Amino acid sequence: MEEFGRRQLISMDVDGAAISAPVLLRGRSKAAIHQFTQQTLPACKPVLTPAWVIGTFFLMGVIFIPVGLISLHASQSVTEIVDRYDIDCVPDTFKNNKVAYIKNASTPKSCHRYLKVDKPMKAPIYIYYQLDNFYQNHRRYVKSRSDDQLLHGLGYNKTSSCEPQAFENGLPIVPCGLVAWSLFNDTYSFSRGTKKLKIERKNIAWKSDRDHKFGKQVYPFNFQNGSFIGGGKLDTSLPLSDQEDLIVWMRTAAFPSFRKLYGRIEEDLEEDDIIVVHLMNNYNTYSFGGTKLLVLSTSSWLGGKNSFLGVAYIFVGSSSILITLIFLLLHVKNPRPYGDTTYLSGGNRKDISS
Amino acid sequence: MVYFLGNETKLGMSRGVAEPKLTAMDAMIDKLTGAIFIFQIVVVIVLGIAGNVWKDTEARKHWYVLYPDEGPWYELLIIPLRFELLCSIMIPISIKVSLDLVKSLYAKFIDWDKQMVDVETATPANATNTAISEDLGQVEYILTDKTGTLTENKMIFKRCCIAGTFFGNENGDAVKDVELLKAINTGSPDAIKFLTVMAICNTVIPIKSPSGIVTYKAQSQDEEALVRAAASMHMDFVNKNANILEINFNGSLIQYEVLDYLEFTSDRKRMSVVVRDCSSNKIILLSKGADEAILPCAYAGFQTKTFYEAVDQYAQMGLRTFCLAWRELNEVEYHDWSLLFKEANSTLVDREWRVAEVCQRLEQDLEILGVAAIEDRLQDGVPEAIETLRKAGINFWMLTGDKQNTAIQIALSCNFVSPEPKGQLLLINGKTEDEVCRNLERVLLTMRITKAEPKDVAFVIDGWALEIALKNYRKAFTELAILSRTAICCRVTPSQKAQLVELLKSCDYRTLAIGDGGNDVRMIQQADIGVGISGREGLQAARAADYSIGKFRFLTRLILVHGRYSYNRTAFLSQYSFYKSLLICFIQIFFSFVSGVSGTSLFNSVSLMAYNVFYTSVPVLVSVLDKDLSEKTVMQHPQILFYCQAGRLLNPTTFAGWFGRALFHAIVVFAITMHSYAFEKSEMEEVSMVALSGCVWLQAFVVTLETNSFTILQHVAIWGNLVVFYIINWIVSALPRSGMYTIMYRLCRQPAYWNTMFLIVAAGMGPVLALKYFRYTYRSSKINILQQAERLGGPILSLGNIEPQPRTLDDTDDRSPLSISQSKNGRSSVFEPLLSDSPSAVRRSFGPGATFDFFQSQSKSSNYPRNKDN
């Protein structure tokens, strides 16, 4: 050991000559390194004692139930009106052949819906359209876009990712890809009584998308010019950064049932108001059995109406309390001496007793 | 002139070829990887088929996906291949890197360990092979050499018997025995002849330093010891000049001319020198060697009885014995013989045998001078080390070239076997097949009977019998090897040592061979783990070995501390690596169910890469500092090593636990994300980040829950990693070019995000914590009990001192060791968090009734600290 110590001392001296100022600090780090190499770093060894575990579960219950209640309350405070219109907006003559109706450009697509406001709704009231059974997350679909083209326009021509909607008639499509091609094109306008409700259609897309993802100088080109027209058309006079419906649509949804923002109503709605919705039922969800819904919703600090978080919190909280009780009961009924080493020395005791 | 050098020397030839070693753990990990691979293939095939079916029945209706009506035939393969790509993360590539990293750290810890530095020679322990530390914790058999390994290999001449008179019996040191000195001083011819043989019958070369001090260079420690002893009794071997040997006896110089060396071979077991006394011109043959090689060569009518007694007596004391003999030759006889000898030496065919035969002719009619006994002391702490390791359930075999009695004595003195009546030695001797066979059967029968009793039975076999047994009765011998916890093999050759290792390995036991000399190299290379003692016989063994230590007693620390920790840490690390890969992969699979089974990846490639490389691998790397029990506790309760030996912490069952945990956590993360981020929040990038954060949060808590001891580094790694996760994602979110531009800022501002995280952690960890606590408290494993005891006793000084509560003595019945050993499988099938016993974790058994019984072995170890107190 002496030899070893001496070697260390020498190396310390060498170090000391090089850096002399922070001696204390260096000494401490030296000790720390020693502790590390000898695996003797000071460590705390938590043990799952009943007090700790039962306490943790109890605390979890005590915190989670109120948070759940608050979340539930937040969700309850949101008023929403949901109206499925895709079936009712098909004229009776086409009821048995909805696909033919939607594909026929000459059939009238306009439709009226009457929504009754059950509870007063404070502005802003968000207007969403909801699609069900629509796979915006399908691999073939979600990949079929070109973010570079959206930003740089025709100047960017490596749009092979957009297939099969990259070129039409030999010319590039802007914006290319299936996502843009399938742009949702039902339109809604609202009136209360005889007065038209003003809908704010600006600022529905993320500002970051408008500013940095979609080009201010990029205009639609050769879009929906093919024989097979997908969804909506775009106003060729507006740059992509101002085509907010497109920007919203191109934020693809992760689940086959999703809502996208259409606009905002900036007025309060009173109880028992009847809202008349004038809508153009253009979008084809009939061929794959999807549904279209119109949603008017206020919002809370937690977002829209979604009681899942609240319910889940209450469930987890009450389960914790249940576990607390079970463990408490077990502990009282069947106390186990901690660290009872009789198990270990049992072998000897058996020898003696037998 | 050098005839043979390098690898063509005897040592080199007997070394054999070293094979790359694979630890039991790596083998298990490979097996599990294979299983996961099969699982992956199944998943890919099932999802691939489901994907194609969905495509043909559903996707074509979804016009916005724009599937072409007809595609080439290979389109069928595209979806399975996409799933193969998605599922390829199921097998963690990082596990190899992480394991290599931690393994090299384990090795470094061994190198750095100051408690394994041999103070005398300042040699630290060294791990040459950095890949097999875990195996140290799983050792079941230790095969040890005797000389230099258990003993110091510091030979000291202690006693002798000259012409029937015993010297050194009273004071234990013949050199200081007054009677002997008197005999020398009075010129007793027997004593002087004896000393002369001691001094010159050897191949030692004296080297005179300028200061006049003579040092000796000897091939064998024994020869050096004899020469030194002779020198201290005034028979000083001072110089060797070509063939002239000079001896300074009581001040007068005597010269001898060496005529021939009759070399030592392990077959002849003796060596002789023919010298001419320069003053009297007499030719003398001086011989020394093992008793059975010398005593039968005595001239007819010579009374060898006392010498046999002396040899026995010395061997009983554990001393090494040499018989010394002498004969005067007449000129003619020598002349005739020397011609024969020269001829034999120059033959090309069978030279060794011819030489031996010629030597035999001269080494006859010897006058036996006496018996010299050399002591080779046990190293410090050897008995304690062996006792501790035997308590840890490790079986010891001693393989030595020494004679049977010496070996048995050493074995007794270092706790190899308990003395009678507790211990019992069963001898297997015999020169013929029949004898060996009969002996073997007898011993086997005894073994089978005594198995039930808590008796310490060991068998002793010598090299000759071993040769026959291995050749003709291999099966019986194998059974014996398995039944017997202890064996002493004496008079064995290096290749036999290796064969024994091979035999035990073929029964699927983890073997550790420890030795110090060149003759152990083969065994060291053959064994699963080779440990070399960097001792006096050179560094050959230490170089060939996987680990080299300075002293035998460090083996305890090497196995119980380093081996055990390495095993535990790797067990956690490897299973955790699978857990985190499976977790993310299961989420991808679940996501494919809501994305039209099209193989969309929920996570972007950067996140996936970072998840494997940073978020999940850094926190777990510090598990190399984890200690489930303190070193002291492990040393006091070596039985706890059983968990490692039996592979309790890493086996298919424990792995199934981790697999289940991954599945459960994936369901928690995915279901909660999907429901709390439904409808207007279901933006792809956001959902992906929520799910990823959920995984990262969960894994931080999983590591926390599975860590037994937190040093500052663990805290930094676990919580720092979480912070780093957010920092990295904030940075990426700040880049307008990246897909997740602004996403992380958005999420962090949403109360719903944090609510979701806490919900995921609580829902994911709650059940795991509850289950772990339940097992920890109500189905405790021994490790848990010791942890609890450690906790109670603060710095655990002696667990044995904790007073047993009187109550515990009453319910002995339900806590009898049987209830936790034999019925362990029935009563509590679980031991560790989501880990459990399994049939495969139970000790391998060979034949009926040969199951290993940990507690029986435990009861064998008599002096448990607690009982001492009672």
Short mmCIF file of N, CA and C in Angstrom, two decimals, chain B residues 740-820:
data_model
loop_
_atom_site.label_atom_id
_atom_site.label_comp_id
_atom_site.label_asym_id
_atom_site.label_seq_id
_atom_site.Cartn_x
_atom_site.Cartn_y
_atom_site.Cartn_z
N MET B 740 -40.40 19.77 -36.79
CA MET B 740 -41.08 20.05 -35.52
C MET B 740 -40.85 21.50 -35.06
N TYR B 741 -40.73 22.38 -36.05
CA TYR B 741 -40.57 23.81 -35.75
C TYR B 741 -41.71 24.30 -34.84
N THR B 742 -41.34 24.91 -33.74
CA THR B 742 -42.23 25.49 -32.72
C THR B 742 -43.05 24.48 -31.92
N ILE B 743 -42.93 23.21 -32.27
CA ILE B 743 -43.82 22.23 -31.62
C ILE B 743 -43.58 22.17 -30.12
N MET B 744 -42.30 22.09 -29.72
CA MET B 744 -42.03 21.88 -28.30
C MET B 744 -42.43 23.11 -27.48
N TYR B 745 -42.28 24.30 -28.08
CA TYR B 745 -42.69 25.51 -27.35
C TYR B 745 -44.19 25.50 -27.14
N ARG B 746 -44.90 25.16 -28.22
CA ARG B 746 -46.35 25.06 -28.14
C ARG B 746 -46.78 24.13 -27.03
N LEU B 747 -46.14 22.91 -27.04
CA LEU B 747 -46.55 21.90 -26.07
C LEU B 747 -46.29 22.37 -24.65
N CYS B 748 -45.09 22.93 -24.44
CA CYS B 748 -44.72 23.30 -23.08
C CYS B 748 -45.63 24.40 -22.54
N ARG B 749 -46.29 25.12 -23.41
CA ARG B 749 -47.21 26.15 -22.93
C ARG B 749 -48.59 25.60 -22.62
N GLN B 750 -48.83 24.37 -23.06
CA GLN B 750 -50.18 23.82 -22.87
C GLN B 750 -50.28 23.12 -21.51
N PRO B 751 -51.21 23.52 -20.67
CA PRO B 751 -51.41 22.76 -19.43
C PRO B 751 -51.77 21.32 -19.73
N ALA B 752 -52.46 21.10 -20.84
CA ALA B 752 -52.88 19.75 -21.18
C ALA B 752 -51.68 18.84 -21.37
N TYR B 753 -50.58 19.41 -21.90
CA TYR B 753 -49.38 18.60 -22.12
C TYR B 753 -48.84 18.09 -20.79
N TRP B 754 -48.72 19.02 -19.83
CA TRP B 754 -48.15 18.61 -18.54
C TRP B 754 -49.10 17.68 -17.82
N ASN B 755 -50.38 17.96 -17.95
CA ASN B 755 -51.35 17.04 -17.36
C ASN B 755 -51.18 15.64 -17.93
N THR B 756 -50.99 15.59 -19.24
CA THR B 756 -50.82 14.28 -19.88
C THR B 756 -49.57 13.58 -19.37
N MET B 757 -48.48 14.33 -19.23
CA MET B 757 -47.23 13.72 -18.76
C MET B 757 -47.41 13.11 -17.38
N PHE B 758 -48.00 13.89 -16.46
CA PHE B 758 -48.15 13.38 -15.10
C PHE B 758 -49.08 12.18 -15.09
N LEU B 759 -50.07 12.23 -15.94
CA LEU B 759 -50.99 11.10 -16.00
C LEU B 759 -50.26 9.85 -16.49
N ILE B 760 -49.44 10.03 -17.51
CA ILE B 760 -48.70 8.88 -18.05
C ILE B 760 -47.78 8.29 -16.98
N VAL B 761 -47.07 9.18 -16.29
CA VAL B 761 -46.15 8.69 -15.26
C VAL B 761 -46.92 7.96 -14.16
N ALA B 762 -48.01 8.57 -13.70
CA ALA B 762 -48.75 7.97 -12.60
C ALA B 762 -49.38 6.65 -13.03
N ALA B 763 -49.99 6.65 -14.19
CA ALA B 763 -50.66 5.43 -14.64
C ALA B 763 -49.65 4.35 -15.01
N GLY B 764 -48.50 4.78 -15.50
CA GLY B 764 -47.49 3.79 -15.89
C GLY B 764 -46.73 3.25 -14.71
N MET B 765 -46.38 4.12 -13.77
CA MET B 765 -45.52 3.68 -12.67
C MET B 765 -46.30 3.16 -11.48
N GLY B 766 -47.52 3.65 -11.28
CA GLY B 766 -48.30 3.21 -10.12
C GLY B 766 -48.37 1.70 -9.98
N PRO B 767 -48.86 1.00 -10.99
CA PRO B 767 -48.95 -0.45 -10.87
C PRO B 767 -47.58 -1.10 -10.69
N VAL B 768 -46.58 -0.57 -11.38
CA VAL B 768 -45.24 -1.16 -11.25
C VAL B 768 -44.73 -1.00 -9.83
N LEU B 769 -44.94 0.19 -9.28
CA LEU B 769 -44.49 0.45 -7.90
C LEU B 769 -45.24 -0.44 -6.93
N ALA B 770 -46.56 -0.54 -7.13
CA ALA B 770 -47.36 -1.35 -6.22
C ALA B 770 -46.89 -2.80 -6.25
N LEU B 771 -46.67 -3.29 -7.46
CA LEU B 771 -46.24 -4.68 -7.61
C LEU B 771 -44.88 -4.89 -6.98
N LYS B 772 -43.99 -3.95 -7.22
CA LYS B 772 -42.64 -4.09 -6.68
C LYS B 772 -42.69 -4.05 -5.15
N TYR B 773 -43.48 -3.13 -4.64
CA TYR B 773 -43.57 -3.03 -3.18
C TYR B 773 -44.14 -4.31 -2.60
N PHE B 774 -45.16 -4.83 -3.26
CA PHE B 774 -45.79 -6.05 -2.75
C PHE B 774 -44.78 -7.18 -2.70
N ARG B 775 -44.03 -7.36 -3.77
CA ARG B 775 -43.03 -8.43 -3.79
C ARG B 775 -41.92 -8.16 -2.79
N TYR B 776 -41.56 -6.93 -2.72
CA TYR B 776 -40.46 -6.54 -1.85
C TYR B 776 -40.81 -6.84 -0.40
N THR B 777 -42.05 -6.61 -0.05
CA THR B 777 -42.42 -6.75 1.34
C THR B 777 -43.00 -8.11 1.68
N TYR B 778 -43.82 -8.63 0.80
CA TYR B 778 -44.52 -9.86 1.16
C TYR B 778 -44.00 -11.08 0.45
N ARG B 779 -43.23 -10.90 -0.57
CA ARG B 779 -42.60 -12.05 -1.23
C ARG B 779 -41.12 -11.75 -1.39
N SER B 780 -40.51 -11.34 -0.29
CA SER B 780 -39.15 -10.82 -0.39
C SER B 780 -38.17 -11.88 -0.86
N SER B 781 -37.27 -11.46 -1.67
CA SER B 781 -36.14 -12.32 -1.98
C SER B 781 -35.10 -12.05 -0.91
N LYS B 782 -34.08 -12.88 -0.88
CA LYS B 782 -33.06 -12.69 0.14
C LYS B 782 -32.35 -11.36 -0.03
N ILE B 783 -32.22 -10.96 -1.29
CA ILE B 783 -31.57 -9.67 -1.53
C ILE B 783 -32.39 -8.58 -0.86
N ASN B 784 -33.70 -8.65 -1.02
CA ASN B 784 -34.57 -7.65 -0.41
C ASN B 784 -34.41 -7.65 1.10
N ILE B 785 -34.37 -8.85 1.69
CA ILE B 785 -34.26 -8.92 3.14
C ILE B 785 -32.97 -8.27 3.61
N LEU B 786 -31.92 -8.56 2.89
CA LEU B 786 -30.66 -7.96 3.28
C LEU B 786 -30.68 -6.45 3.09
N GLN B 787 -31.35 -6.01 2.03
CA GLN B 787 -31.46 -4.56 1.82
C GLN B 787 -32.19 -3.93 2.99
N GLN B 788 -33.26 -4.58 3.40
CA GLN B 788 -34.03 -4.04 4.51
C GLN B 788 -33.19 -4.04 5.79
N ALA B 789 -32.46 -5.13 5.98
CA ALA B 789 -31.63 -5.21 7.18
C ALA B 789 -30.57 -4.11 7.16
N GLU B 790 -30.01 -3.93 5.98
CA GLU B 790 -28.99 -2.90 5.82
C GLU B 790 -29.57 -1.55 6.21
N ARG B 791 -30.77 -1.34 5.76
CA ARG B 791 -31.45 -0.08 6.02
C ARG B 791 -31.68 0.10 7.51
N LEU B 792 -32.10 -0.97 8.16
CA LEU B 792 -32.37 -0.89 9.59
C LEU B 792 -31.10 -0.63 10.37
N GLY B 793 -30.08 -1.36 10.01
CA GLY B 793 -28.85 -1.30 10.79
C GLY B 793 -27.99 -0.10 10.45
N GLY B 794 -28.49 0.78 9.62
CA GLY B 794 -27.68 1.91 9.21
C GLY B 794 -26.45 1.38 8.52
N PRO B 795 -25.28 1.87 8.86
CA PRO B 795 -24.08 1.28 8.29
C PRO B 795 -23.92 -0.12 8.87
N ILE B 796 -24.18 -1.09 8.06
CA ILE B 796 -24.31 -2.44 8.59
C ILE B 796 -22.95 -2.98 8.99
N LEU B 797 -22.76 -3.12 10.28
CA LEU B 797 -21.49 -3.59 10.78
C LEU B 797 -21.52 -5.09 10.89
N SER B 798 -22.51 -5.57 11.58
CA SER B 798 -22.62 -7.01 11.66
C SER B 798 -24.09 -7.36 11.73
N LEU B 799 -24.53 -8.00 10.71
CA LEU B 799 -25.92 -8.37 10.66
C LEU B 799 -26.22 -9.38 11.76
N GLY B 800 -25.19 -10.16 12.07
CA GLY B 800 -25.38 -11.20 13.07
C GLY B 800 -25.72 -10.63 14.43
N ASN B 801 -25.42 -9.37 14.66
CA ASN B 801 -25.66 -8.81 15.98
C ASN B 801 -27.09 -8.34 16.18
N ILE B 802 -27.81 -8.26 15.10
CA ILE B 802 -29.19 -7.84 15.27
C ILE B 802 -29.93 -8.93 16.04
N GLU B 803 -30.51 -8.53 17.14
CA GLU B 803 -31.18 -9.52 17.97
C GLU B 803 -32.41 -10.06 17.26
N PRO B 804 -32.51 -11.32 17.14
CA PRO B 804 -33.73 -11.85 16.54
C PRO B 804 -34.89 -11.62 17.49
N GLN B 805 -36.00 -11.19 16.94
CA GLN B 805 -37.15 -10.99 17.81
C GLN B 805 -37.63 -12.35 18.30
N PRO B 806 -38.00 -12.41 19.56
CA PRO B 806 -38.37 -13.71 20.12
C PRO B 806 -39.49 -14.38 19.33
N ARG B 807 -40.34 -13.55 18.76
CA ARG B 807 -41.49 -14.08 18.03
C ARG B 807 -41.05 -14.97 16.87
N THR B 808 -39.97 -14.55 16.27
CA THR B 808 -39.58 -15.25 15.06
C THR B 808 -39.19 -16.69 15.35
N LEU B 809 -38.77 -16.94 16.58
CA LEU B 809 -38.36 -18.30 16.87
C LEU B 809 -39.57 -19.23 16.91
N ASP B 810 -40.73 -18.65 17.23
CA ASP B 810 -41.91 -19.48 17.37
C ASP B 810 -42.42 -20.01 16.03
N ASP B 811 -42.41 -19.11 15.07
CA ASP B 811 -42.95 -19.57 13.80
C ASP B 811 -41.85 -20.10 12.88
N THR B 812 -41.00 -20.86 13.50
CA THR B 812 -39.94 -21.47 12.71
C THR B 812 -40.54 -22.28 11.57
N ASP B 813 -41.67 -22.87 11.88
CA ASP B 813 -42.21 -23.83 10.91
C ASP B 813 -42.52 -23.21 9.57
N ASP B 814 -43.17 -22.07 9.64
CA ASP B 814 -43.54 -21.54 8.34
C ASP B 814 -42.39 -20.77 7.71
N ARG B 815 -41.35 -20.63 8.45
CA ARG B 815 -40.20 -19.94 7.84
C ARG B 815 -38.99 -20.84 7.77
N SER B 816 -39.25 -22.10 7.96
CA SER B 816 -38.10 -22.99 7.92
C SER B 816 -37.43 -22.86 6.56
N PRO B 817 -36.18 -23.10 6.53
CA PRO B 817 -35.46 -22.87 5.27
C PRO B 817 -36.06 -23.67 4.13
N LEU B 818 -36.69 -24.78 4.51
CA LEU B 818 -37.27 -25.59 3.45
C LEU B 818 -38.33 -24.81 2.70
N SER B 819 -39.08 -24.04 3.48
CA SER B 819 -40.19 -23.36 2.83
C SER B 819 -39.73 -22.30 1.85
N ILE B 820 -38.50 -21.86 2.01
CA ILE B 820 -38.07 -20.91 0.99
C ILE B 820 -37.11 -21.53 0.01
#
